[in-house]
XYZ file of C-alpha atoms in Angstrom:
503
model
C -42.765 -38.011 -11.592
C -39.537 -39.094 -13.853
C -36.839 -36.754 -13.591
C -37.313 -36.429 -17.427
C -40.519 -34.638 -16.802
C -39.724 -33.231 -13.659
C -39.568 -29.170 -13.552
C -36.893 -27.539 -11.844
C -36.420 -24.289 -10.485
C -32.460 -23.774 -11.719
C -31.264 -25.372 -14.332
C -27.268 -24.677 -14.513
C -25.379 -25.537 -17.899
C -21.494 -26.485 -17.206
C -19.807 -27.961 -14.609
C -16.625 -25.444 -14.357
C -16.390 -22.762 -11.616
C -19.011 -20.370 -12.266
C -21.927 -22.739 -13.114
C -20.937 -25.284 -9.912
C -20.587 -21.688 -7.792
C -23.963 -21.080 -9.209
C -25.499 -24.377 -8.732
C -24.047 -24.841 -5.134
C -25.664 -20.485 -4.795
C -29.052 -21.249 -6.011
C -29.262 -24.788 -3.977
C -28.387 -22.598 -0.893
C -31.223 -20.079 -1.809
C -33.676 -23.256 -1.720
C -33.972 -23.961 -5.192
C -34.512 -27.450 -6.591
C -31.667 -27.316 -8.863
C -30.270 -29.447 -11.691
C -26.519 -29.582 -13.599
C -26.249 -30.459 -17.374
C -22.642 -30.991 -18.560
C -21.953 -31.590 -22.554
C -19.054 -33.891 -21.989
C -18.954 -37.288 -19.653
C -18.140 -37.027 -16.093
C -14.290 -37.736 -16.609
C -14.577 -34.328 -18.560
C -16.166 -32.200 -16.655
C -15.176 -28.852 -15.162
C -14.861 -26.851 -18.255
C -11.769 -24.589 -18.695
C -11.339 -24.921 -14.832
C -9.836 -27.854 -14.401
C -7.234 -26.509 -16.219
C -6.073 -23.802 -14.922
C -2.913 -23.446 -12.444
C -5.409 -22.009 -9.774
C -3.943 -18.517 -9.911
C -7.427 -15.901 -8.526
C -7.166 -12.617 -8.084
C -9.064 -11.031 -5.481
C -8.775 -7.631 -3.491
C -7.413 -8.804 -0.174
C -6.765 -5.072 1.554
C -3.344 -6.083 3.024
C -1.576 -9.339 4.236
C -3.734 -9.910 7.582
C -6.694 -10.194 5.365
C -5.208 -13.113 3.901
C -4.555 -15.069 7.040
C -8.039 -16.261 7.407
C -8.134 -17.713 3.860
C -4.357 -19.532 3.947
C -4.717 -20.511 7.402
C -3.123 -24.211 6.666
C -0.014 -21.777 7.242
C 1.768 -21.583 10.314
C 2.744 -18.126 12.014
C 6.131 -18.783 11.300
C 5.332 -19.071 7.590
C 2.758 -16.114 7.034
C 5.450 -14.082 9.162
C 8.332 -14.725 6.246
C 6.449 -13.036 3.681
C 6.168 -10.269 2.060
C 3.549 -8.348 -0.255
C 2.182 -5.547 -1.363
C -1.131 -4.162 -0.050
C -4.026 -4.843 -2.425
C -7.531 -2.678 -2.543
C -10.540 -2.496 -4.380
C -9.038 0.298 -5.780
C -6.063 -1.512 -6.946
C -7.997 -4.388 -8.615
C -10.207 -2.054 -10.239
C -7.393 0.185 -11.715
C -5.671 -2.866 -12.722
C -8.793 -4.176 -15.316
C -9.515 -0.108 -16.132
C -5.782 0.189 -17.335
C -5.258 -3.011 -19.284
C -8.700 -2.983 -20.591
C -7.891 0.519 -21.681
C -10.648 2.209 -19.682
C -13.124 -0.247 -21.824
C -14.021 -2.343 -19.351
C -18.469 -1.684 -17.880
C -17.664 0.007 -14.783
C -20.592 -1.953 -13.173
C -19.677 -5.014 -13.619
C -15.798 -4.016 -13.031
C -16.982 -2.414 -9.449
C -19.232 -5.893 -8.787
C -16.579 -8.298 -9.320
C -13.912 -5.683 -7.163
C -16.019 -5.532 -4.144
C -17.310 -8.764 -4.104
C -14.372 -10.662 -4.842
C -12.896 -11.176 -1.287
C -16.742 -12.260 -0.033
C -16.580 -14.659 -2.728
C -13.489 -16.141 -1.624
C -14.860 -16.601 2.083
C -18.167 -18.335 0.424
C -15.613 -20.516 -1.580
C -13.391 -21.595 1.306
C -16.942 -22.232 3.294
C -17.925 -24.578 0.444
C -14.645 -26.771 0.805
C -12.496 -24.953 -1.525
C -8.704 -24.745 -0.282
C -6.364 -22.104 -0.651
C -2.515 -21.510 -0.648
C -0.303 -19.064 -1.316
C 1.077 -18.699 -4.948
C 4.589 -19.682 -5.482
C 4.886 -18.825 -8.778
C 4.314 -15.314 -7.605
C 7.204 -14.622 -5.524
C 10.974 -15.420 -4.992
C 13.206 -16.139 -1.710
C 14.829 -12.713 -0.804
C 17.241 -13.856 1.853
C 14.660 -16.331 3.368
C 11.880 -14.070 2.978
C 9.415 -15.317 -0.039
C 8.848 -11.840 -1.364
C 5.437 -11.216 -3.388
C 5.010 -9.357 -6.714
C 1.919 -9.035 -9.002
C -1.207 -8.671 -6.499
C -1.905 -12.594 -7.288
C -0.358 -14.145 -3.906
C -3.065 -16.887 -3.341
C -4.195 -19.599 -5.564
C -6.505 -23.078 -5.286
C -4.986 -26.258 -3.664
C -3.754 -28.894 -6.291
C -4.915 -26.068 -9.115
C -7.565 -26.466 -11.347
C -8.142 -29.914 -10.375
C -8.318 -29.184 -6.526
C -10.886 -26.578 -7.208
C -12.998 -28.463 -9.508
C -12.938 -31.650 -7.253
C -14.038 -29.391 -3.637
C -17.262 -27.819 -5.650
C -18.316 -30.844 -7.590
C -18.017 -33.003 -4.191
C -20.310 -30.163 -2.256
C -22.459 -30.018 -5.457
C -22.872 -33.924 -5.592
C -24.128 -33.849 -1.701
C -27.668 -32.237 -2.855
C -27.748 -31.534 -6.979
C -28.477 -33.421 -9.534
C -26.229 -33.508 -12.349
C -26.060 -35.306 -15.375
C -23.470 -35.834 -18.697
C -23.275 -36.274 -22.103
C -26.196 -33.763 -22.341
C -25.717 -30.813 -24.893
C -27.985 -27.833 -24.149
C -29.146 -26.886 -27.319
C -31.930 -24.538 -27.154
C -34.045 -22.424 -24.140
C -38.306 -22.856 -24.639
C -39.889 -19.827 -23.719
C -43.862 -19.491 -22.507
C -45.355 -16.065 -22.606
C -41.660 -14.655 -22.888
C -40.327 -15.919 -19.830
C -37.796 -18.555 -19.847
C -39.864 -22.413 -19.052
C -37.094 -25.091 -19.830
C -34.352 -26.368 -22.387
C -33.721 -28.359 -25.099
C -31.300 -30.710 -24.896
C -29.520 -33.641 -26.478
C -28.918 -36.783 -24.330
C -26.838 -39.790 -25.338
C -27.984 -38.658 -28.943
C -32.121 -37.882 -28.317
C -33.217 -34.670 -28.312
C -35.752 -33.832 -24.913
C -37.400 -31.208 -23.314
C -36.490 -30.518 -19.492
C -39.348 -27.945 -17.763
C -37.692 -25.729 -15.878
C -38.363 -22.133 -14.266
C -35.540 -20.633 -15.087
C -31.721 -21.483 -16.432
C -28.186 -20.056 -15.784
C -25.717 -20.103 -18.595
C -22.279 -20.965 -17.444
C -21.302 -22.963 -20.148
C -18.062 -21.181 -21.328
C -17.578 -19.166 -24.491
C -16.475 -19.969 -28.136
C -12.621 -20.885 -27.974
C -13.118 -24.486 -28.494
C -15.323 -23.476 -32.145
C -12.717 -23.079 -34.836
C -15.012 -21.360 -37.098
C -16.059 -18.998 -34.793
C -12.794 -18.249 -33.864
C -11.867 -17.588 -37.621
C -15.367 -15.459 -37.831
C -14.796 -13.100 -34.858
C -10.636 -13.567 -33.811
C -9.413 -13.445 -38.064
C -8.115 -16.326 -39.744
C -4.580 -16.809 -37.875
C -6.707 -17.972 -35.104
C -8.115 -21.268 -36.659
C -5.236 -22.949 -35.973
C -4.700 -21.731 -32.206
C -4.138 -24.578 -29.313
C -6.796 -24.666 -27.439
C -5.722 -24.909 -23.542
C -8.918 -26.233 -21.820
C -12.171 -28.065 -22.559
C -12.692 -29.103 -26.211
C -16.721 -28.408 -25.389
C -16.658 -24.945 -24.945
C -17.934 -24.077 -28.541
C -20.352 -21.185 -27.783
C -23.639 -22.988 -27.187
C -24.432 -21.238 -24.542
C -23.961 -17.918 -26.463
C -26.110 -19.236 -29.418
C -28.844 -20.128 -27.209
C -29.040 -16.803 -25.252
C -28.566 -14.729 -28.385
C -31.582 -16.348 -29.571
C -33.309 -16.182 -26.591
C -33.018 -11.824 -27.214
C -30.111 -12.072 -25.263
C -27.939 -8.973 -26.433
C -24.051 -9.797 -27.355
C -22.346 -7.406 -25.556
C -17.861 -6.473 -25.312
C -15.450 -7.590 -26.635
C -16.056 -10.361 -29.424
C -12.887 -9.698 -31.591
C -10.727 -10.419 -27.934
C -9.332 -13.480 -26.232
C -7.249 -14.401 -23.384
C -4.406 -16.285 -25.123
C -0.859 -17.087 -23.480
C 2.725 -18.584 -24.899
C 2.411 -22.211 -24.632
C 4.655 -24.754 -25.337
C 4.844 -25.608 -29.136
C 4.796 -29.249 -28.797
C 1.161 -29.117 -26.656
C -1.843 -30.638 -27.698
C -4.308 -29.350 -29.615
C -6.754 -29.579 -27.191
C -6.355 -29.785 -23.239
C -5.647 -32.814 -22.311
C -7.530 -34.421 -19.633
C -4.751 -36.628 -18.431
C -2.046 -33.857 -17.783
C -3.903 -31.090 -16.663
C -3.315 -27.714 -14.500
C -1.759 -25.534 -16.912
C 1.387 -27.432 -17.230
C 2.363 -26.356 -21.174
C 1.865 -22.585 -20.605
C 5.263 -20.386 -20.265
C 4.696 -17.231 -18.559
C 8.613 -16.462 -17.290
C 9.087 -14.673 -20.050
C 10.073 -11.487 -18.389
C 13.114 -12.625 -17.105
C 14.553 -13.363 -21.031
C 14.058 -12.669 -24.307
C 11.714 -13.777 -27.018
C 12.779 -13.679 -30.350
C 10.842 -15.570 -33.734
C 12.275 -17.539 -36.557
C 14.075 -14.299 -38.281
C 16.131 -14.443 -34.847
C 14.463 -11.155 -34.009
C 12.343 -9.818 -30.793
C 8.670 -8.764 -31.486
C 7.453 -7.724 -27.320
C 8.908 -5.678 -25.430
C 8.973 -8.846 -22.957
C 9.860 -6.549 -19.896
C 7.262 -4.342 -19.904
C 5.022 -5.372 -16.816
C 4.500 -8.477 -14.833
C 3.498 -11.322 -16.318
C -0.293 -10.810 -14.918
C -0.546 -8.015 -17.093
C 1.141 -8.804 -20.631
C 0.660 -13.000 -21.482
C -3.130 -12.234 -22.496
C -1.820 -10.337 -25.228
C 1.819 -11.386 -25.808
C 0.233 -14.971 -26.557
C -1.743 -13.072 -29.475
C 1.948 -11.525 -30.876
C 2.991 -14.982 -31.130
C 0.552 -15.989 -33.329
C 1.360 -13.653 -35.859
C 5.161 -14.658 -35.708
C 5.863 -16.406 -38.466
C 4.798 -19.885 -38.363
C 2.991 -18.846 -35.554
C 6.005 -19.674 -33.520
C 8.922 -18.204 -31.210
C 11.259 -18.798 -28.772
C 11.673 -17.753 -25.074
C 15.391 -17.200 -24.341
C 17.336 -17.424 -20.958
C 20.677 -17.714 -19.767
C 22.229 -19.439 -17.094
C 22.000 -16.481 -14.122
C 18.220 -16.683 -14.678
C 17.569 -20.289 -15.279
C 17.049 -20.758 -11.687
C 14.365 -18.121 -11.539
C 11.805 -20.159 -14.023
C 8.470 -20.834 -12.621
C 8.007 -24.626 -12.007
C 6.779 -25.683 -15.778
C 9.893 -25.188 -16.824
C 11.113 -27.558 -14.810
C 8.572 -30.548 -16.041
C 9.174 -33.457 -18.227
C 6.411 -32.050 -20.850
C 8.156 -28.720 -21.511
C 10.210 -28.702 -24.815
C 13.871 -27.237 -23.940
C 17.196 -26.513 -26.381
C 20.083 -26.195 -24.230
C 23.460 -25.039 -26.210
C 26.741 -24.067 -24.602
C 27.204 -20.784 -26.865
C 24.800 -18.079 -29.105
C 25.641 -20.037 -32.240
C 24.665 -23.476 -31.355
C 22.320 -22.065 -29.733
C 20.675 -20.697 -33.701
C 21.725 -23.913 -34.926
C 19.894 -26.082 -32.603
C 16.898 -23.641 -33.612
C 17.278 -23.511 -37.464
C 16.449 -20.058 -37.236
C 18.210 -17.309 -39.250
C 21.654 -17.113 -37.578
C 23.211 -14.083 -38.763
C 20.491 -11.834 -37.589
C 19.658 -13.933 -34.547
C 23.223 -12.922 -33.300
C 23.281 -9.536 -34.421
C 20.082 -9.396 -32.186
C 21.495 -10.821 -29.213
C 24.626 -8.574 -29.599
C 22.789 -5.216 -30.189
C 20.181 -6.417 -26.893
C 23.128 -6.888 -24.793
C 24.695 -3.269 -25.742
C 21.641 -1.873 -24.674
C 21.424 -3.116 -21.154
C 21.802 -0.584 -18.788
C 23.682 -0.537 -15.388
C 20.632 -0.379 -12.765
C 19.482 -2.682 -10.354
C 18.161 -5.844 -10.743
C 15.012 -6.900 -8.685
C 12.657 -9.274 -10.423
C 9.801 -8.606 -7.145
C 9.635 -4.736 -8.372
C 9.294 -2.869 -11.574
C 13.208 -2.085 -11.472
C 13.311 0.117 -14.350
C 16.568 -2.249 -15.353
C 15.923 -1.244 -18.808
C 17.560 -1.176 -22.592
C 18.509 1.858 -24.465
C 18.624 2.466 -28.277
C 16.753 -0.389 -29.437
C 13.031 -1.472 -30.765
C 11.039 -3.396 -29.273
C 12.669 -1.864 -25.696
C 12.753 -4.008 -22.525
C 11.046 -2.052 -19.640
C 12.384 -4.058 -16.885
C 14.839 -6.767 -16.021
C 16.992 -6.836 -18.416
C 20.131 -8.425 -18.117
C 22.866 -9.340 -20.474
C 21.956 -12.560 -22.616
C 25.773 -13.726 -22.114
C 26.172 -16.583 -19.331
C 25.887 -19.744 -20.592
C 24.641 -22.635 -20.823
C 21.614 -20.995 -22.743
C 18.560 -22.046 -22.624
C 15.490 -21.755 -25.523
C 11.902 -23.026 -25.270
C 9.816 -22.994 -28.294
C 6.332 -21.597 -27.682
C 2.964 -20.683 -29.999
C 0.121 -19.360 -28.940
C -2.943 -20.887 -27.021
C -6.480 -19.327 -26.417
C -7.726 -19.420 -23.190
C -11.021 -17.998 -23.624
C -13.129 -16.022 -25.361
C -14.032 -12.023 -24.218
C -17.460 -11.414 -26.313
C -20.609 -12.191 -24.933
C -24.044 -11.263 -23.620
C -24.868 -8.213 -21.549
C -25.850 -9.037 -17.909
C -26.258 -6.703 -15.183
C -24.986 -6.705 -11.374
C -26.780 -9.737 -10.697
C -26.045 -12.092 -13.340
C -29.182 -11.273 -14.849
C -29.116 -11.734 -18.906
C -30.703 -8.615 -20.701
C -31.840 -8.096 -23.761
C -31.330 -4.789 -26.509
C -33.320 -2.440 -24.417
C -31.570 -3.500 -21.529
C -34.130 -5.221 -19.652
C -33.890 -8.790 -18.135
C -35.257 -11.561 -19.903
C -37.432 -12.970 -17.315
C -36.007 -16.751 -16.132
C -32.331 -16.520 -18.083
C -29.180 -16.120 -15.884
C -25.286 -16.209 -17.091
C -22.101 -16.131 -15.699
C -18.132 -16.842 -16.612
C -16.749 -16.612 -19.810
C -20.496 -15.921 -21.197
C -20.852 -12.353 -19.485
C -19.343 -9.710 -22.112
C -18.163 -6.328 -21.186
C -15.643 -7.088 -18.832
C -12.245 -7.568 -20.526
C -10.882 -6.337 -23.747
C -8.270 -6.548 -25.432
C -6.362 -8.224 -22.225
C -7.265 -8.971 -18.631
C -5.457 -8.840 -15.303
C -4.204 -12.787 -14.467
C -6.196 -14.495 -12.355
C -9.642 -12.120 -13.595
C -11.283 -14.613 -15.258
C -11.729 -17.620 -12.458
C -12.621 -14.200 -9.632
C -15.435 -13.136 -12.494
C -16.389 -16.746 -12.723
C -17.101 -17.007 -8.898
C -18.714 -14.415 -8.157
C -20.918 -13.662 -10.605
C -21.591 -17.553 -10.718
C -22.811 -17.309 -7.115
C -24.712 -13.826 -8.295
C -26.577 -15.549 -11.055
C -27.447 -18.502 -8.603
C -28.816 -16.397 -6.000
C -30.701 -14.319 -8.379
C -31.804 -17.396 -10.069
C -33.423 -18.913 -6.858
C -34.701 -15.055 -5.975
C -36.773 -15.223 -9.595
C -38.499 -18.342 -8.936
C -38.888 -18.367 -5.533
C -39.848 -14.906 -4.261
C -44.127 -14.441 -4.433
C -45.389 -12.825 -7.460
C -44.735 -9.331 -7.289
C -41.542 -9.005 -4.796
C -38.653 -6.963 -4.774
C -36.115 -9.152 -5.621
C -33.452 -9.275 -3.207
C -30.288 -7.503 -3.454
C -27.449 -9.652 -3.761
């Protein structure tokens, strides 16, 4: 038999984290399993290859971690410090920004699953290290803020590269094919429609897993469900993710489910492409040190309070402020006593940087409104007030008298040379999607599976809204990736009649 007629048990759309987790899952479950990515093979890896590797996973306290960072030596592991991290912890933390919206059940799967997942991931070739960006050297001890200590080797790209090589060893996977539709025999889920080097075919399969990202990448959609301001939007990862996947489900009985007005957007730098690019990847336009300065738009005044938690917790939804700016831009401010303290993007040849000598060149060099823009930076650093600074804690170094506030770390704008990078806002990915339960198991309005169709990453609704703890999104992807797999292979190959098994 051709492998155009050939009928597979799993068929996985995307080639990103959670449809290569749930390939690599369903192959290990003994299903004859096949990949289909949209783009050609230099693109693949969806929104994963781009990300700066950052995953957030509930880790207990530091010994937990040794197992998973053990390229370190004792010496190393032993000059660090970090908070303890639960499953109560990570499950507060997407409760409270989500503002309680988040489906506990999905919420509680993804919590106490997450450091599991990790083990699988390492066992599958995936490398870990700790995550510089997340700490600074406190007398020779890297101190630890944020719960987000550990990240993928070499990024996005590392991560992307280990699954695709252990996927390559026993998948199938081909490119330039667009999943288009899913056929359907006697209401169960029997193949897909796709379109192949422009000709439209039918693949038989058994059943499919959706894992094809959501509908950042789709201007009009993002004008439909975002508003308007968000046609224009940079778009930090794949240029393919325009909802397909959501379409076909939906029309499959698939129910759309959270948040479809929501996004994960971030501050990135004004001068970025539109769309990622392939050649410079792993995050490397973003700007996420914004709580160390100040952020003010082209009126010269501040919009955020830019101090008011960790980064983790805020750039989701400070990136969506920005857009509303004026022009849809701003400016992230810093003086010379934190200039040091920038995470490493700052630092690259691709980030756009104003350096001036005093406040006044300074809004020159910006041709933003100078009169207020100094009036701003004056009546900021009246406000300061006298307590601590410690940029590992929430120091409570805060402002007084002034709107927007800043929470934390606030220091006097006042030590120059100064230093201004102009940002906009990028979207990430998209937070609407289709209901699934605790298995990865798409459902339709009453609830119910739909027998054969499986989804996972940004195509499972219900778990963020409105913003998302950092490092979320690639966790969720994972695990319910390898969920949907395993269930996947469960469907098709457990005898008529079974109890599924529980994952």
């Amino acid at each position: 038999m051709s492998n155009q007629n050939k009928a597979y048990d799993v068929i996985v759309v995307g080639t990103g984290n959670a449809a290569l987790c749930s390939a690599i899952a369903a192959k290990e479950n003994g299903a004859n399993v096949l990949i289909l990515e949209r783009g050609p093979k230099e693109k693949r890896g969806g929104n994963s290859f781009f990300t700066d590797g950052a995953i957030r996973f509930a880790y207990q306290n530091k010994d937990a971690l040794e197992p998973i960072l053990n390229q370190l030596s004792p010496k190393d592991f032993q000059n660090t410090v970090m908070p303890d991290y639960d499953t109560e912890d990570y499950y507060n933390d997407i409760m409270n920004v989500t503002e309680g919206k988040s489906d506990p059940n999905l919420a509680r799967q993804l919590v106490d699953k997450s450091y599991d997942t990790i083990q699988w991931m390492k066992s599958q070739g995936v490398q870990f290290e700790l995550n510089e960006n997340q700490s600074f050297n406190n007398n020779g001890v890297q101190q630890f803020w944020g719960g987000l200590p550990v990240k993928t080797n070499r990024k996005g790209i590392g991560l992307i590269e280990a699954l695709i090589n252990k996927a390559e060893d026993c998948i199938e996977i081909r490119y330039n094919t667009r999943a288009i539709g899913l056929q359907t025999t006697n209401q169960k889920v029997s193949g897909i429609t796709v379109v192949e080097n422009g000709e439209e075919k039918q693949i038989p399969a058994k059943s499919v897993v959706l894992a094809c990202g959501g509908f950042e990448a789709n201007k009009e959609k993002r004008a439909k469900y975002l508003g308007g301001e968000w046609e224009k939007a940079k778009v930090r990862g794949s240029e393919y993710n325009t909802g397909d996947g959501l379409d076909m489900a939906i029309e499959a009985g698939a129910q759309p489910y959270g948040d479809w007005s929501g996004c994960h957007a971030h501050t990135t730098d004004f001068q970025a492409p539109q769309v990622g690019d392939y050649g410079k990847p792993g995050d490397i336009y973003k700007k996420s040190s914004y709580p160390l300065g100040l952020i003010v738009n082209i009126k010269g005044e501040r919009f955020v309070d830019e101090g008011a938690d960790f980064r983790n917790y805020t750039y989701a939804k400070y990136g969506k402020e920005t857009l509303r700016q004026p022009e849809q831009k701003a400016f992230q401010l810093f003086d010379a006593q934190v200039r040091p303290l920038l995470r490493a993007e700052y630092n690259l040849e691709e980030a756009t940087c104003i350096k001036a000598n005093t406040i006044e060149e300074l809004a020159d060099k910006l041709n933003i409104d100078k009169a207020r823009f100094i009036e701003t930076i004056e009546e900021y650093n009246q406000a300061v007030q006298q307590e601590e600074y410690n940029p590992a804690i929430k120091d409570g170094k805060g402002t007084k008298g002034i709107t927007p506030s800043k929470s934390n770390w606030a220091l006097p704008f006042n030590q120059a040379p100064f230093y201004a990078y102009p940002v906009t806002c990028g979207i990430t990915f998209t937070f609407g999607g289709i209901h699934v339960n605790e298995k990865g198991e798409a459902l339709d309005k009453n609830q119910s599976p739909i027998p054969g169709l499986f989804a996972a990453g940004e195509i499972v609704g219900g778990l963020f809204y409105h913003n998302y703890p950092g490092g979320s999104g690639l966790m969720s992807g994972a695990v319910f990736g390898k969920l949907a797999g395993e269930s996947a292979a469960n469907y098709v190959l457990e005898p008529v009649g079974a109890t599924h098994k529980e994952n």
